[in-house]
Short mmCIF file of C-alpha atoms and ligand atoms in Angstrom, two decimals:
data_model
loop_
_atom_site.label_atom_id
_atom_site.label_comp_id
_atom_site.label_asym_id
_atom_site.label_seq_id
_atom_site.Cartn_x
_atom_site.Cartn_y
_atom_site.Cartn_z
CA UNK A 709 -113.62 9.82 -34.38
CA UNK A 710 -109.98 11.63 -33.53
CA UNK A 711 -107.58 9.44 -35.13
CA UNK A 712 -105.29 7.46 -32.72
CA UNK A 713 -101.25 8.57 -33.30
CA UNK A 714 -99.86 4.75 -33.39
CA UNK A 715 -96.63 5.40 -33.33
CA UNK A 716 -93.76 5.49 -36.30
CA UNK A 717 -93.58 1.62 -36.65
CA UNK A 718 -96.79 1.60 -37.49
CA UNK A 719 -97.54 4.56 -39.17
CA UNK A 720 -94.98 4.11 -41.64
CA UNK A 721 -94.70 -0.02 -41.58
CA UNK A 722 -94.67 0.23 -45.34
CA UNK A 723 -91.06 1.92 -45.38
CA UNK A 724 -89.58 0.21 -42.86
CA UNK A 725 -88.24 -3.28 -41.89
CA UNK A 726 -90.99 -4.34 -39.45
CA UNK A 727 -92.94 -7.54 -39.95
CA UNK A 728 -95.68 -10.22 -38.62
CA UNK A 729 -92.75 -11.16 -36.61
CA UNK A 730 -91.63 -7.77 -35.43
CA UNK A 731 -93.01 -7.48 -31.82
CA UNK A 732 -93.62 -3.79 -31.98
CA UNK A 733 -92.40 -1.44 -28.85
CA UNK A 734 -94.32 1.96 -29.20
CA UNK A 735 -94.85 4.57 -26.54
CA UNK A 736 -96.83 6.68 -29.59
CA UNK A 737 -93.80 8.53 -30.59
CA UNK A 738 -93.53 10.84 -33.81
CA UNK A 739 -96.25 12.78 -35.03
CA UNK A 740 -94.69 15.78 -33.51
CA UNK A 741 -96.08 19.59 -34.65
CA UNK A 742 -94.44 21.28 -37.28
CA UNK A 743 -94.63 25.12 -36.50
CA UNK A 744 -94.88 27.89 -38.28
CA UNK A 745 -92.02 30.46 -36.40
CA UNK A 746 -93.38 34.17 -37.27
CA UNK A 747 -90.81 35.86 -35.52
CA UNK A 748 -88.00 33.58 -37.27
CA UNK A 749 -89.59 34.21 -40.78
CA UNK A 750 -89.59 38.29 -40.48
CA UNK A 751 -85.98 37.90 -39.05
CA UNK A 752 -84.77 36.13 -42.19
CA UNK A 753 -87.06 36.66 -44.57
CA UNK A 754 -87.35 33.05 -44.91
CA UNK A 755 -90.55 30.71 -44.91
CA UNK A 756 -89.51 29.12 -41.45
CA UNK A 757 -91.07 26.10 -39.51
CA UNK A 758 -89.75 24.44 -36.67
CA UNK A 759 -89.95 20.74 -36.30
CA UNK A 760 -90.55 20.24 -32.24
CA UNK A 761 -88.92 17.21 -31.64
CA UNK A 762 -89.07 17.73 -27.79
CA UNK A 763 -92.66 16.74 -27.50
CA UNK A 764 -91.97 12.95 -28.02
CA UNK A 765 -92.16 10.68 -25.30
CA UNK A 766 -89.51 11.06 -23.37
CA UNK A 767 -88.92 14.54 -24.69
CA UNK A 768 -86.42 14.07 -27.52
CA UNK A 769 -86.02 12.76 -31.11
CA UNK A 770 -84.52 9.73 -29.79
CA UNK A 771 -87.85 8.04 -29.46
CA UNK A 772 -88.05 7.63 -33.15
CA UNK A 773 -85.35 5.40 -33.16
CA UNK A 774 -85.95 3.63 -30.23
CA UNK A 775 -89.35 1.98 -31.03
CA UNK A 776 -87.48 0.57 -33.87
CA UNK A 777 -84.14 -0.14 -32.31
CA UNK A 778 -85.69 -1.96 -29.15
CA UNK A 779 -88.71 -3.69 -31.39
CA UNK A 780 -85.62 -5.01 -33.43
CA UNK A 781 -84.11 -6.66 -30.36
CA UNK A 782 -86.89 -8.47 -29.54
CA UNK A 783 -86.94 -9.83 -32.63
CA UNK A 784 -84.01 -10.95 -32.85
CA UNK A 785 -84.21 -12.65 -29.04
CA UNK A 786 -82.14 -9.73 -26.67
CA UNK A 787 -82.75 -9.85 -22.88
CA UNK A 788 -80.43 -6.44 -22.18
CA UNK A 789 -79.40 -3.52 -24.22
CA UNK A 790 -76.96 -1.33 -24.18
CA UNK A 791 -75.41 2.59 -24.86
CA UNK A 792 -73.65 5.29 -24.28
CA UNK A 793 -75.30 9.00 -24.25
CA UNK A 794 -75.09 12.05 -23.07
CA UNK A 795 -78.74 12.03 -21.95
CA UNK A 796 -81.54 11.67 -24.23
CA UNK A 797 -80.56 8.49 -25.47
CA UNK A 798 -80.16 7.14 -22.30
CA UNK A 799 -83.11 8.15 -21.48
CA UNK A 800 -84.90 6.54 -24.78
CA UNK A 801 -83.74 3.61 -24.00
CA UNK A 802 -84.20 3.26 -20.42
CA UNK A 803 -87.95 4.04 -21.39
CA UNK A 804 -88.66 1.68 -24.29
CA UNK A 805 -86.68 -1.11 -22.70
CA UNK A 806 -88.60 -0.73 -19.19
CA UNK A 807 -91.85 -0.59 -21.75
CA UNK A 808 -90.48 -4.69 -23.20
CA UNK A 809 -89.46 -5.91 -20.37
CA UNK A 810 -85.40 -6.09 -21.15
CA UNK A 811 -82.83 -4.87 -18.82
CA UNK A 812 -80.95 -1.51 -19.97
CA UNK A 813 -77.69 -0.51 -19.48
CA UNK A 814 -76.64 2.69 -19.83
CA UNK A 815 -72.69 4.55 -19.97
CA UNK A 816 -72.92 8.27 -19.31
CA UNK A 817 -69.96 10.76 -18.78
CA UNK A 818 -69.63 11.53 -14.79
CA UNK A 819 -70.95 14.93 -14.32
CA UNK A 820 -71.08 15.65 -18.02
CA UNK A 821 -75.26 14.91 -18.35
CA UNK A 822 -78.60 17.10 -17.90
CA UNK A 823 -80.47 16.07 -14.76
CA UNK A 824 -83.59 15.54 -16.12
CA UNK A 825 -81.89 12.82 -18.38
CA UNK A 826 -80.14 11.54 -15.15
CA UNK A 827 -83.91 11.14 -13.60
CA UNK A 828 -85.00 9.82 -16.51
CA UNK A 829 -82.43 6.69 -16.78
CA UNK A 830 -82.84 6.24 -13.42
CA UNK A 831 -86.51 6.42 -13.06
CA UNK A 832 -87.13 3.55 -15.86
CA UNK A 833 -84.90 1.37 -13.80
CA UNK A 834 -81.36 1.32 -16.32
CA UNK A 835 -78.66 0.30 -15.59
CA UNK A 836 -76.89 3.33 -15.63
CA UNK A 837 -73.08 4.23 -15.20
CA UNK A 838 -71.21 7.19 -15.34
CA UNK A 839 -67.85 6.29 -16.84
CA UNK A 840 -65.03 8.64 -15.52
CA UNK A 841 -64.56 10.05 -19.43
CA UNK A 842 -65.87 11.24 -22.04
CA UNK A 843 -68.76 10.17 -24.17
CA UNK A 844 -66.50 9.31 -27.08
CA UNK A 845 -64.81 6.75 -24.57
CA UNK A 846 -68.68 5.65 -23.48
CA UNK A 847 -69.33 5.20 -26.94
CA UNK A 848 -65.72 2.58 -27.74
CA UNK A 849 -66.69 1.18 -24.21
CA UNK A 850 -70.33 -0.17 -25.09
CA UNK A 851 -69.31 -1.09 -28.96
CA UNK A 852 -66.47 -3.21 -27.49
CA UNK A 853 -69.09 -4.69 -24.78
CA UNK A 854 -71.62 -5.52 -27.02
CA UNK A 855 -69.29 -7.37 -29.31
CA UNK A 856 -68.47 -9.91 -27.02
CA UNK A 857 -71.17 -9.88 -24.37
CA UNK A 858 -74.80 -10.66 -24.21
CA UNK A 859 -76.13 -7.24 -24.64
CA UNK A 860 -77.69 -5.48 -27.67
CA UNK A 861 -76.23 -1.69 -28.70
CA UNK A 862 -78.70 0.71 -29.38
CA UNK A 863 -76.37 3.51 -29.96
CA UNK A 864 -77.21 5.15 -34.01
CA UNK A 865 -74.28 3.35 -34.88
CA UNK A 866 -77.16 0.63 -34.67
CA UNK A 867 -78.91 0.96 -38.38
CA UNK A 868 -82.34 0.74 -37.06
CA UNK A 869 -82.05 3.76 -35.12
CA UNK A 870 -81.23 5.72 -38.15
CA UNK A 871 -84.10 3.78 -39.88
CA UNK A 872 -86.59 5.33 -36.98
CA UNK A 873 -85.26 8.49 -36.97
CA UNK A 874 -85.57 9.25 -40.38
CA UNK A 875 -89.35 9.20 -40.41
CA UNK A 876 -89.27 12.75 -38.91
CA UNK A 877 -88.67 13.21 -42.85
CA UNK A 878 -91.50 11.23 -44.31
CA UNK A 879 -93.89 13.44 -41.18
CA UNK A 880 -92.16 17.32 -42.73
CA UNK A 881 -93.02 16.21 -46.43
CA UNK A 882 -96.75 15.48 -45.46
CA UNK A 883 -97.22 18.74 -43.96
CA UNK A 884 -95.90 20.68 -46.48
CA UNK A 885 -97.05 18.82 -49.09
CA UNK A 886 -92.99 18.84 -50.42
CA UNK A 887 -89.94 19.00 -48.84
CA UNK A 888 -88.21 22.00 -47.63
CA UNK A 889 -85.39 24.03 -50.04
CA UNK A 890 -82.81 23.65 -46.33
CA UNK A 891 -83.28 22.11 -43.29
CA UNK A 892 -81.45 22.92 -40.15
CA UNK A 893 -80.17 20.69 -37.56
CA UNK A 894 -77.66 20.22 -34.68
CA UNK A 895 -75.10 17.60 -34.97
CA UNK A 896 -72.84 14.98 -32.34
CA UNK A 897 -72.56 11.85 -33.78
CA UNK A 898 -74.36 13.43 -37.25
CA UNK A 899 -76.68 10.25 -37.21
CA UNK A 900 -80.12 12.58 -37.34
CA UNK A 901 -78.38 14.29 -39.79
CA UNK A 902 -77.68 11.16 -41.70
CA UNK A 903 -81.49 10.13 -40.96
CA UNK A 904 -82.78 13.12 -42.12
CA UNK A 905 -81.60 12.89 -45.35
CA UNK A 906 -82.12 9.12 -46.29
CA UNK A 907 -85.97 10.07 -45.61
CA UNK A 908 -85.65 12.95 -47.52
CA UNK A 909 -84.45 10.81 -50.22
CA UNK A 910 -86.55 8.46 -50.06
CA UNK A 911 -89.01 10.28 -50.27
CA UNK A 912 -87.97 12.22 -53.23
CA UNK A 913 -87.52 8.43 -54.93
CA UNK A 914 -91.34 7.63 -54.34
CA UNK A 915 -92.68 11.08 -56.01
CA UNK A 916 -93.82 12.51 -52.68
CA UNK A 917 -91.25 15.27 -53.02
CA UNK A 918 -89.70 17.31 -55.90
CA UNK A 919 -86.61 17.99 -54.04
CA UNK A 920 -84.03 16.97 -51.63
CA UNK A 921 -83.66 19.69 -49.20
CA UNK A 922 -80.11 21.25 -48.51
CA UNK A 923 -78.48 20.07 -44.72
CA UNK A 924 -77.56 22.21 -42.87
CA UNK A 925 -75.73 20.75 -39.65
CA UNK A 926 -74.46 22.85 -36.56
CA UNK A 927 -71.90 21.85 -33.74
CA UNK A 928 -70.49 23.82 -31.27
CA UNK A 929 -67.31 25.72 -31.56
CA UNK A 930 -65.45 23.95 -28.65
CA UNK A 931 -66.79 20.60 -30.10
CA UNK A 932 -66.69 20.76 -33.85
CA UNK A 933 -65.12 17.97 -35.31
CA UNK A 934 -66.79 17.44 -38.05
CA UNK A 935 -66.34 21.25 -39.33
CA UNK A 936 -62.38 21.12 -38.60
CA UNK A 937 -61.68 17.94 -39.85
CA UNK A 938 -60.42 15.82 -37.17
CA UNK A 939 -61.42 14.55 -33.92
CA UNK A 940 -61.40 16.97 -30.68
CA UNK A 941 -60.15 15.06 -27.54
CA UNK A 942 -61.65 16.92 -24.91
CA UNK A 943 -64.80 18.61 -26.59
CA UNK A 944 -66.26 21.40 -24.50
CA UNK A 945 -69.72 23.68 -24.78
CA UNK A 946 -72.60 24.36 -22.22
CA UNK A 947 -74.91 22.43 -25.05
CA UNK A 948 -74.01 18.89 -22.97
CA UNK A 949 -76.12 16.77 -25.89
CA UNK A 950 -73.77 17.54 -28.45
CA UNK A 951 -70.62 17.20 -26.66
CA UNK A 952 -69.12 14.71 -28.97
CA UNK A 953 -65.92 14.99 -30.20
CA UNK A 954 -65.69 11.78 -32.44
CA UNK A 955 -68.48 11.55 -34.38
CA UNK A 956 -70.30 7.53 -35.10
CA UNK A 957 -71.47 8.59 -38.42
CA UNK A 958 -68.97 11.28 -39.75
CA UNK A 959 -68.19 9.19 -43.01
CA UNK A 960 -72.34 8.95 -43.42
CA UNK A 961 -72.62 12.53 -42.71
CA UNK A 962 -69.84 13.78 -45.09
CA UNK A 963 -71.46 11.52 -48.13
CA UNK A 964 -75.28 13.07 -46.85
CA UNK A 965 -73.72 16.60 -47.21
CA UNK A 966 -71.94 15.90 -50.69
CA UNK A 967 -75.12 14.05 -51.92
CA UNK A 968 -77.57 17.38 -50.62
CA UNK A 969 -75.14 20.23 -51.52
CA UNK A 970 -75.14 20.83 -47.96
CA UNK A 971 -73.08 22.68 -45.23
CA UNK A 972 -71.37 21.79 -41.75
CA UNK A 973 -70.91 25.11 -39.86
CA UNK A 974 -69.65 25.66 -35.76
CA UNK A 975 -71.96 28.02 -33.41
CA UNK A 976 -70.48 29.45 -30.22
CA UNK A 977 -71.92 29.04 -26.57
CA UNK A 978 -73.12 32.82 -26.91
CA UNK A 979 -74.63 32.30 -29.73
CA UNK A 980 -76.48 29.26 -28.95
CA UNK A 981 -77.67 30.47 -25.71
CA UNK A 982 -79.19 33.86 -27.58
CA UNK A 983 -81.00 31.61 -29.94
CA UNK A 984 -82.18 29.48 -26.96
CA UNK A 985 -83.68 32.65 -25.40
CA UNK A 986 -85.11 34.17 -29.10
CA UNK A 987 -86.70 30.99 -29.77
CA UNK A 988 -88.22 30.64 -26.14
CA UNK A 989 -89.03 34.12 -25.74
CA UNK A 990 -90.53 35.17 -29.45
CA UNK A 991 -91.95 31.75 -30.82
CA UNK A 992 -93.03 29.96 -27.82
CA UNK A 993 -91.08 27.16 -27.99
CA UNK A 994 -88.44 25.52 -25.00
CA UNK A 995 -85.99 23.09 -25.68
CA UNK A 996 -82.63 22.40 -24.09
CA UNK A 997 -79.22 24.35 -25.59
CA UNK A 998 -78.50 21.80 -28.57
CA UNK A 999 -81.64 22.24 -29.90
CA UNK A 1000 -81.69 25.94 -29.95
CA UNK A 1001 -78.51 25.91 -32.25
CA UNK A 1002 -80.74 24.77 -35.00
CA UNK A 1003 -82.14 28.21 -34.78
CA UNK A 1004 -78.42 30.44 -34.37
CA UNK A 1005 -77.17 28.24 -37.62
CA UNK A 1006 -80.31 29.67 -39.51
CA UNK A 1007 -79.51 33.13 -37.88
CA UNK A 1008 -76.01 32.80 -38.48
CA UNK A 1009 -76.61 31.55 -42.05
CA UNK A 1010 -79.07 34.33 -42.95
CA UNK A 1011 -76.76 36.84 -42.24
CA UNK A 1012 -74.08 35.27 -44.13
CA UNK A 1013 -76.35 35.57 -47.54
CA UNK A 1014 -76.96 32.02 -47.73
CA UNK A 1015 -80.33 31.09 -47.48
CA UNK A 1016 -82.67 33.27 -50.37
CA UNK A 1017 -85.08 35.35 -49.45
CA UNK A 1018 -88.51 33.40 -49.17
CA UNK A 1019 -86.90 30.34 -49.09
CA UNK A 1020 -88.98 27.56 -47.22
CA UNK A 1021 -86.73 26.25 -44.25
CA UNK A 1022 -87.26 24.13 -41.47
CA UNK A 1023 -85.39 23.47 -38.42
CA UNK A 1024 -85.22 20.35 -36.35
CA UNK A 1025 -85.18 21.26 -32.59
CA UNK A 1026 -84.38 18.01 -31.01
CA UNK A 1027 -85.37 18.05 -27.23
CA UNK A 1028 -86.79 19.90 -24.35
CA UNK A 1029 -86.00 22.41 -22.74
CA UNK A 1030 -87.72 21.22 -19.33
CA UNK A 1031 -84.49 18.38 -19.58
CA UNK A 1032 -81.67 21.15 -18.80
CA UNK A 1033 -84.65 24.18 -17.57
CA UNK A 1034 -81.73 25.83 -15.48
CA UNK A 1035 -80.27 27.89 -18.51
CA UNK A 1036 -83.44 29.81 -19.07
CA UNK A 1037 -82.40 31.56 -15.60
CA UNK A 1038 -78.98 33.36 -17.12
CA UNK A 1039 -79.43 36.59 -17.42
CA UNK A 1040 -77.78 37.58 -21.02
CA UNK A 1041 -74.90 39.93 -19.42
CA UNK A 1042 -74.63 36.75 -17.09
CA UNK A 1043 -75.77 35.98 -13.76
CA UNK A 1044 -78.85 34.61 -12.44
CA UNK A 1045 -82.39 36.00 -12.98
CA UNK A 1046 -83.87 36.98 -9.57
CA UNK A 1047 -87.91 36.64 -10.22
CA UNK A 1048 -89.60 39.55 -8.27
CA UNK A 1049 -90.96 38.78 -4.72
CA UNK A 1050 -93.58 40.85 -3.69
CA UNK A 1051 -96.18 41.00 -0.85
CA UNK A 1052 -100.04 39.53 -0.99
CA UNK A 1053 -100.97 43.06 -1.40
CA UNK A 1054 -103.16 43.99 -5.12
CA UNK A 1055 -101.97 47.76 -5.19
CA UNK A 1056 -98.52 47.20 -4.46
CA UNK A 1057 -98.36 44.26 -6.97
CA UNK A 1058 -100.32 46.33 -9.93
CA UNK A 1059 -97.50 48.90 -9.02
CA UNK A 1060 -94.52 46.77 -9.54
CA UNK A 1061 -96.09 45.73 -12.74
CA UNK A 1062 -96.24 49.15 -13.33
CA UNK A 1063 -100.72 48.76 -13.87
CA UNK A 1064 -102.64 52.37 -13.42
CA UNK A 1065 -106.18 51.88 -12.24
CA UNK A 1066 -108.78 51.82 -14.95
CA UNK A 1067 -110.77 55.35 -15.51
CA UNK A 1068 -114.40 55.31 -13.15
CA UNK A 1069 -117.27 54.36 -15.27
CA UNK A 1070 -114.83 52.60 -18.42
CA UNK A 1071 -114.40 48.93 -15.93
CA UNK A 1072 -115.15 45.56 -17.78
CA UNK A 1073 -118.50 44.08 -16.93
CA UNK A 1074 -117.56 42.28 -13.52
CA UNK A 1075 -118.20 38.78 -15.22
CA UNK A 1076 -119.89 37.22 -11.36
CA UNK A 1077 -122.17 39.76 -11.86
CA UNK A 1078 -121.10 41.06 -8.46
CA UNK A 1079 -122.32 44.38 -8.96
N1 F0G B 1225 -79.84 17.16 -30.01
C1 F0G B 1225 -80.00 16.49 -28.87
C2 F0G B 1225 -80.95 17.05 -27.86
C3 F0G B 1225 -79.29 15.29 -28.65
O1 F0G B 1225 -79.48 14.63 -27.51
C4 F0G B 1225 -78.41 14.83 -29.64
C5 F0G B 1225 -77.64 13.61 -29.43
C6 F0G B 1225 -78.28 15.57 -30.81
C7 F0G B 1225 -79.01 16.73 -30.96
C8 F0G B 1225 -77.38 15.17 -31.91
O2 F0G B 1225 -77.86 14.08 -32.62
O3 F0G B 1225 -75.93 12.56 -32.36
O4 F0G B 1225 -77.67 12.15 -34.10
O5 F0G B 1225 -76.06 14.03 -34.32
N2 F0G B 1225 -77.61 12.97 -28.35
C9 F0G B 1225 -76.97 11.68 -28.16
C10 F0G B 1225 -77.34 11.11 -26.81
C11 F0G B 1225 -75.52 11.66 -28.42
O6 F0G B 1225 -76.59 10.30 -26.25
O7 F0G B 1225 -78.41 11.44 -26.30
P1 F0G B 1225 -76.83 13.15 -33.40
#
């Protein structure tokens, strides 16, 4: 019989903090393809998978560390959570809290989030706010709320999200039978990042791997704290998930890099929008614009020298693109793409397409046997 996905908390209960008394919260998150990206390897000359985070649940990586971070507040008695986002985790939370029963409440910069991720909150019945700010304000609005009111954060500056999250890790190690030499992967508060690598480490500490891989972490230019080395007050880029300008877990990330010989490195909008259209266009794959610069920091990186010719690599593309569809319609010199309308007409259609008629006597069998 097929085997059942039962979600991270079970999967992995042996390497996490989940007990008897641990109701657990699952909507069968994780266990997400790792694929093999052709197009990406020949580019590079790298051995290069992608890790499609968008397929979870509610169509990001957040789910990971949701099951956990909503199981955990159960446990522990909570009747509300609460976070701020800009989107997915919103979203995450909305869905696993509607799932047990609790009340969320969710702080999102006006105007600032995907609509999809709007929907989302909305449609699993949050709470949901948009505060006129930032999300670095959202974020010092819902730590100050939940320290002296009834409600439960679930932001990753919450440990069990990280906990969650970092079985993405444990899943890339058992399909490749090791872990990766780098692994690529967008950064706004830098808590996948950090998740990332306790997993890899971990598993490196139980024998399952020979290696820690190298991280790799991207942000955008106009919101790159991290790489510049101080806080941006009014972060901007089109890739709205990772519009963070204050990151939770920059002292984590910093000690993750150190510890993995790693590398923080900035993307531009361009940039990230070309790698949003190579990697929907030549691999198959469609997430939203913060994922895709997972794929222009390997790009960018390759050209620079720095990752070896048949290296193994994998990049962590962290939700989908059917959140934020609209930026698949930009043309690349800009503009919007126009699809072709045409009449209900077969000749004039097969001549737009450009089609000649097949030779007499050289058709395919017609398969209704018609003739
Ligand atoms: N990619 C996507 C699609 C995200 O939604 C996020 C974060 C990240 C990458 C970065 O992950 O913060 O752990 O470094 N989104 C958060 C949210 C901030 O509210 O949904 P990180």
């Amino acid at each position: 019989m097929a085997h059942q996905w039962l979600g991270v908390l079970r999967e992995y209960a042996d390497r996490l903090d989940v007990t008897e008394a641990t109701p657990i919260v699952t909507l069968g998150e994780g266990g997400t393809p790792l694929i093999p990206a052709a197009a990406l390897s020949r580019r590079t000359g790298a051995d290069v998978y992608v890790k499609f985070e968008g397929v979870n649940p509610t169509g990001s990586f957040k789910d990971r560390g949701m099951t956990m971070a909503i199981s955990k507040a159960l446990e522990h008695g909570a009747k509300a959570v609460i976070c701020a986002s800009t989107g997915n985790t919103s979203a995450s939370a909305a869905a696993y809290a509607a799932h047990a029963g609790i009340q969320a409440v969710v702080l999102v910069p006006e105007g600032r989030i995907a609509m999809g991720k709007l929907s989302q909150a909305i449609a699993h019945n949050a709470q949901l706010l948009q505060v006129k700010g930032n999300f670095d304000d959202c974020l010092e609005i819902a730590r100050e709320l939940a320290a002296s009111y009834p409600v439960h954060l679930v932001n990753s500056v919450n440990n069990d999200r990280i906990e969650g999250q970092k079985t993405a890790a444990f899943e890339i190690v058992e399909a490749l039978g090791d872990a990766p030499d780098i692994h690529f992967i967008p950064v706004g508060n830098a808590g996948n990042y950090t998740a990332y690598t306790r997993g890899y480490t971990e598993e490196a500490e139980r024998g399952a791997a020979t290696r820690v891989p190298r991280m790799f972490g991207f942000q955008a230019s106009g919101s790159a704290p991290i790489v510049l080395g101080h806080p941006v007050r009014e972060p901007e880029t089109i890739a709205s998930a990772i519009r963070i300008g204050n990151p939770a877990s920059w002292e984590l990330a910093l000690q993750a890099r150190d510890a993995t010989g790693g590398y923080f490195g900035a993307i531009d909008d361009d940039r990230i929008l070309a790698a949003h259209r190579m990697l929907s266009a030549e691999v198959g794959i469609f997430v939203e614009p913060a994922s895709a610069i997972s794929v222009a920091g390997l790009l960018e990186r390759a050209d620079a020298g720095a990752v070896p010719a048949g290296s193994r690599v994998v990049l962590t593309v962290t939700g989908h693109g059917l959140k934020d569809p609209q930026w698949a319609l930009r043309a690349p010199g800009g503009g919007e793409v126009q699809p072709t309308v045409v009449p209900v007409d077969v000749a004039e259609i097969a001549d737009v397409l450009g089609l000649r008629p097949l030779e007499h006597g050289t058709a395919q069998p017609d398969p209704a046997g018609a003739a």
